[in-house]
PDB file of C-alpha atoms in Angstrom:
ATOM      1  CA  MET A   1      18.357  10.069  58.738  1.00 66.00           C
ATOM      2  CA  ASP A   2      15.978   9.116  55.931  1.00 85.00           C
ATOM      3  CA  TYR A   3      17.116   9.862  52.416  1.00 83.00           C
ATOM      4  CA  TYR A   4      13.996  11.508  51.417  1.00 84.00           C
ATOM      5  CA  LEU A   5      13.880  13.771  54.513  1.00 86.00           C
ATOM      6  CA  PHE A   6      17.484  14.732  53.904  1.00 89.00           C
ATOM      7  CA  VAL A   7      16.970  15.777  50.359  1.00 89.00           C
ATOM      8  CA  ASP A   8      13.739  17.643  51.224  1.00 87.00           C
ATOM      9  CA  THR A   9      15.568  19.439  53.965  1.00 91.00           C
ATOM     10  CA  ILE A  10      18.372  20.485  51.584  1.00 94.00           C
ATOM     11  CA  GLY A  11      15.759  21.700  49.094  1.00 92.00           C
ATOM     12  CA  ARG A  12      14.018  23.745  51.710  1.00 93.00           C
ATOM     13  CA  ILE A  13      17.357  25.266  52.767  1.00 96.00           C
ATOM     14  CA  ILE A  14      18.047  26.328  49.224  1.00 96.00           C
ATOM     15  CA  ASP A  15      14.473  27.799  49.086  1.00 95.00           C
ATOM     16  CA  ILE A  16      15.172  29.806  52.258  1.00 97.00           C
ATOM     17  CA  CYS A  17      18.475  31.050  50.613  1.00 97.00           C
ATOM     18  CA  GLY A  18      16.533  32.095  47.632  1.00 95.00           C
ATOM     19  CA  ILE A  19      14.093  34.127  49.845  1.00 96.00           C
ATOM     20  CA  LEU A  20      16.870  35.693  51.766  1.00 97.00           C
ATOM     21  CA  ALA A  21      18.657  36.571  48.609  1.00 96.00           C
ATOM     22  CA  ILE A  22      15.611  38.484  47.335  1.00 96.00           C
ATOM     23  CA  VAL A  23      14.948  40.307  50.657  1.00 97.00           C
ATOM     24  CA  PHE A  24      18.565  41.202  51.201  1.00 97.00           C
ATOM     25  CA  GLY A  25      18.956  42.270  47.697  1.00 95.00           C
ATOM     26  CA  ILE A  26      15.877  44.488  47.801  1.00 95.00           C
ATOM     27  CA  PHE A  27      17.170  46.015  50.978  1.00 96.00           C
ATOM     28  CA  LEU A  28      20.599  46.762  49.532  1.00 95.00           C
ATOM     29  CA  SER A  29      19.096  47.972  46.288  1.00 93.00           C
ATOM     30  CA  LEU A  30      16.915  50.509  48.104  1.00 94.00           C
ATOM     31  CA  ILE A  31      19.893  51.685  50.117  1.00 93.00           C
ATOM     32  CA  PHE A  32      21.972  52.247  46.959  1.00 90.00           C
ATOM     33  CA  PHE A  33      19.069  54.046  45.372  1.00 92.00           C
ATOM     34  CA  VAL A  34      18.544  56.384  48.214  1.00 91.00           C
ATOM     35  CA  LEU A  35      22.253  57.253  48.363  1.00 89.00           C
ATOM     36  CA  ALA A  36      22.457  57.756  44.585  1.00 86.00           C
ATOM     37  CA  ALA A  37      19.270  59.882  44.611  1.00 84.00           C
ATOM     38  CA  PHE A  38      20.713  62.305  47.166  1.00 86.00           C
ATOM     39  CA  LYS A  39      23.809  62.860  45.033  1.00 85.00           C
ATOM     40  CA  THR A  40      22.023  64.371  42.030  1.00 82.00           C
ATOM     41  CA  THR A  41      19.002  66.321  41.172  1.00 81.00           C
ATOM     42  CA  ASP A  42      18.040  64.033  38.236  1.00 83.00           C
ATOM     43  CA  ILE A  43      16.520  60.816  39.719  1.00 83.00           C
ATOM     44  CA  THR A  44      16.488  58.944  36.319  1.00 82.00           C
ATOM     45  CA  PRO A  45      19.887  57.372  36.583  1.00 83.00           C
ATOM     46  CA  SER A  46      19.253  56.313  40.139  1.00 84.00           C
ATOM     47  CA  TYR A  47      15.877  54.830  39.252  1.00 85.00           C
ATOM     48  CA  GLN A  48      17.576  52.830  36.348  1.00 84.00           C
ATOM     49  CA  ILE A  49      20.228  51.458  38.766  1.00 85.00           C
ATOM     50  CA  LEU A  50      17.490  50.496  41.220  1.00 89.00           C
ATOM     51  CA  ARG A  51      15.570  48.677  38.555  1.00 87.00           C
ATOM     52  CA  ARG A  52      18.746  46.837  37.359  1.00 87.00           C
ATOM     53  CA  ASN A  53      19.671  45.848  40.923  1.00 90.00           C
ATOM     54  CA  LEU A  54      16.158  44.706  41.744  1.00 91.00           C
ATOM     55  CA  GLY A  55      16.013  42.737  38.494  1.00 88.00           C
ATOM     56  CA  ARG A  56      19.326  40.983  39.290  1.00 89.00           C
ATOM     57  CA  THR A  57      18.239  40.238  42.762  1.00 93.00           C
ATOM     58  CA  ILE A  58      15.017  38.704  41.685  1.00 91.00           C
ATOM     59  CA  ILE A  59      16.734  36.581  39.051  1.00 89.00           C
ATOM     60  CA  ILE A  60      19.154  35.229  41.609  1.00 92.00           C
ATOM     61  CA  GLY A  61      16.299  34.442  44.045  1.00 93.00           C
ATOM     62  CA  LEU A  62      14.237  32.775  41.420  1.00 89.00           C
ATOM     63  CA  GLU A  63      17.127  30.599  40.217  1.00 90.00           C
ATOM     64  CA  LEU A  64      17.735  29.433  43.923  1.00 93.00           C
ATOM     65  CA  LEU A  65      13.973  28.688  44.242  1.00 91.00           C
ATOM     66  CA  ILE A  66      14.015  26.637  41.019  1.00 88.00           C
ATOM     67  CA  ALA A  67      16.915  24.744  42.285  1.00 91.00           C
ATOM     68  CA  GLY A  68      15.168  23.994  45.616  1.00 91.00           C
ATOM     69  CA  ASP A  69      12.119  22.760  43.757  1.00 86.00           C
ATOM     70  CA  ILE A  70      14.201  20.470  41.545  1.00 86.00           C
ATOM     71  CA  ILE A  71      16.080  19.161  44.516  1.00 89.00           C
ATOM     72  CA  ARG A  72      12.916  18.567  46.519  1.00 85.00           C
ATOM     73  CA  SER A  73      11.396  16.829  43.671  1.00 83.00           C
ATOM     74  CA  ILE A  74      14.001  14.121  44.150  1.00 79.00           C
ATOM     75  CA  ALA A  75      12.560  13.544  47.619  1.00 76.00           C
ATOM     76  CA  VAL A  76       9.077  12.479  46.588  1.00 77.00           C
ATOM     77  CA  PRO A  77       8.260   9.325  44.608  1.00 77.00           C
ATOM     78  CA  PRO A  78       7.985  10.208  40.885  1.00 77.00           C
ATOM     79  CA  SER A  79       4.513  10.512  39.427  1.00 81.00           C
ATOM     80  CA  PHE A  80       3.126  12.307  36.502  1.00 85.00           C
ATOM     81  CA  THR A  81       1.328  14.708  38.827  1.00 85.00           C
ATOM     82  CA  ASN A  82       4.513  15.735  40.750  1.00 81.00           C
ATOM     83  CA  ILE A  83       6.454  15.984  37.532  1.00 83.00           C
ATOM     84  CA  GLY A  84       3.816  18.160  35.978  1.00 88.00           C
ATOM     85  CA  ILE A  85       3.577  20.404  38.927  1.00 85.00           C
ATOM     86  CA  LEU A  86       7.366  20.813  38.984  1.00 85.00           C
ATOM     87  CA  ALA A  87       7.483  21.487  35.195  1.00 88.00           C
ATOM     88  CA  ILE A  88       4.853  24.189  35.550  1.00 90.00           C
ATOM     89  CA  ILE A  89       6.646  25.796  38.430  1.00 86.00           C
ATOM     90  CA  VAL A  90       9.926  25.747  36.725  1.00 85.00           C
ATOM     91  CA  LEU A  91       8.447  27.118  33.382  1.00 89.00           C
ATOM     92  CA  ILE A  92       6.734  30.011  35.131  1.00 90.00           C
ATOM     93  CA  ARG A  93       9.891  30.852  37.135  1.00 84.00           C
ATOM     94  CA  ALA A  94      12.145  30.486  34.016  1.00 85.00           C
ATOM     95  CA  PHE A  95       9.713  32.704  32.069  1.00 88.00           C
ATOM     96  CA  LEU A  96       9.903  35.324  34.757  1.00 86.00           C
ATOM     97  CA  THR A  97      13.621  35.106  34.834  1.00 83.00           C
ATOM     98  CA  ILE A  98      13.918  35.661  31.023  1.00 86.00           C
ATOM     99  CA  GLN A  99      11.548  38.613  31.237  1.00 85.00           C
ATOM    100  CA  ILE A 100      13.274  40.230  34.112  1.00 83.00           C
ATOM    101  CA  GLU A 101      16.690  39.586  32.460  1.00 82.00           C
ATOM    102  CA  LYS A 102      15.539  41.257  29.207  1.00 82.00           C
ATOM    103  CA  ASP A 103      14.429  44.277  31.168  1.00 77.00           C
ATOM    104  CA  THR A 104      17.727  44.390  33.091  1.00 73.00           C
ATOM    105  CA  ASP A 105      19.768  44.061  29.886  1.00 71.00           C
ATOM    106  CA  SER A 106      17.709  46.856  28.282  1.00 70.00           C
ATOM    107  CA  LEU A 107      18.696  49.132  31.204  1.00 62.00           C
ATOM    108  CA  LEU A 108      22.353  47.919  31.190  1.00 62.00           C
ATOM    109  CA  PHE A 109      22.907  48.782  27.623  1.00 63.00           C
ATOM    110  CA  GLY A 110      21.100  52.071  27.651  1.00 59.00           C
ATOM    111  CA  ARG A 111      18.018  51.255  25.546  1.00 54.00           C
ATOM    112  CA  LYS A 112      14.862  52.901  26.481  1.00 52.00           C
ATOM    113  CA  LEU A 113      12.040  50.704  27.854  1.00 47.00           C
ATOM    114  CA  LYS A 114       8.854  50.766  25.983  1.00 50.00           C
ATOM    115  CA  SER A 115       6.106  52.459  27.909  1.00 47.00           C
ATOM    116  CA  LYS A 116       2.751  50.791  27.836  1.00 43.00           C
TER     117      LYS A 116
END
């Protein structure tokens, strides 16, 4: 097997794991939300748990997708275009991860989210 094809395949497998992590996490988060919502009349704690779980799920998925992009970048010959595209993708995903993590932490430590 060609080295570049092997590395590209590994990167794509990690991308698929990231997508599956997000989909599976959303599914579980919604199940936990529905179960918690039926136990109480106040839906606010259940909603906060849902947001926290969804945030964690998306963070894990984004980190796997970033890892897949980095690994796949090894499979292509380096050029300024390829490196630039990878840098932009990683920066966007890292920014999203930081923002989601900040929201998740504010829910976790009981701080109120600012409404827009």
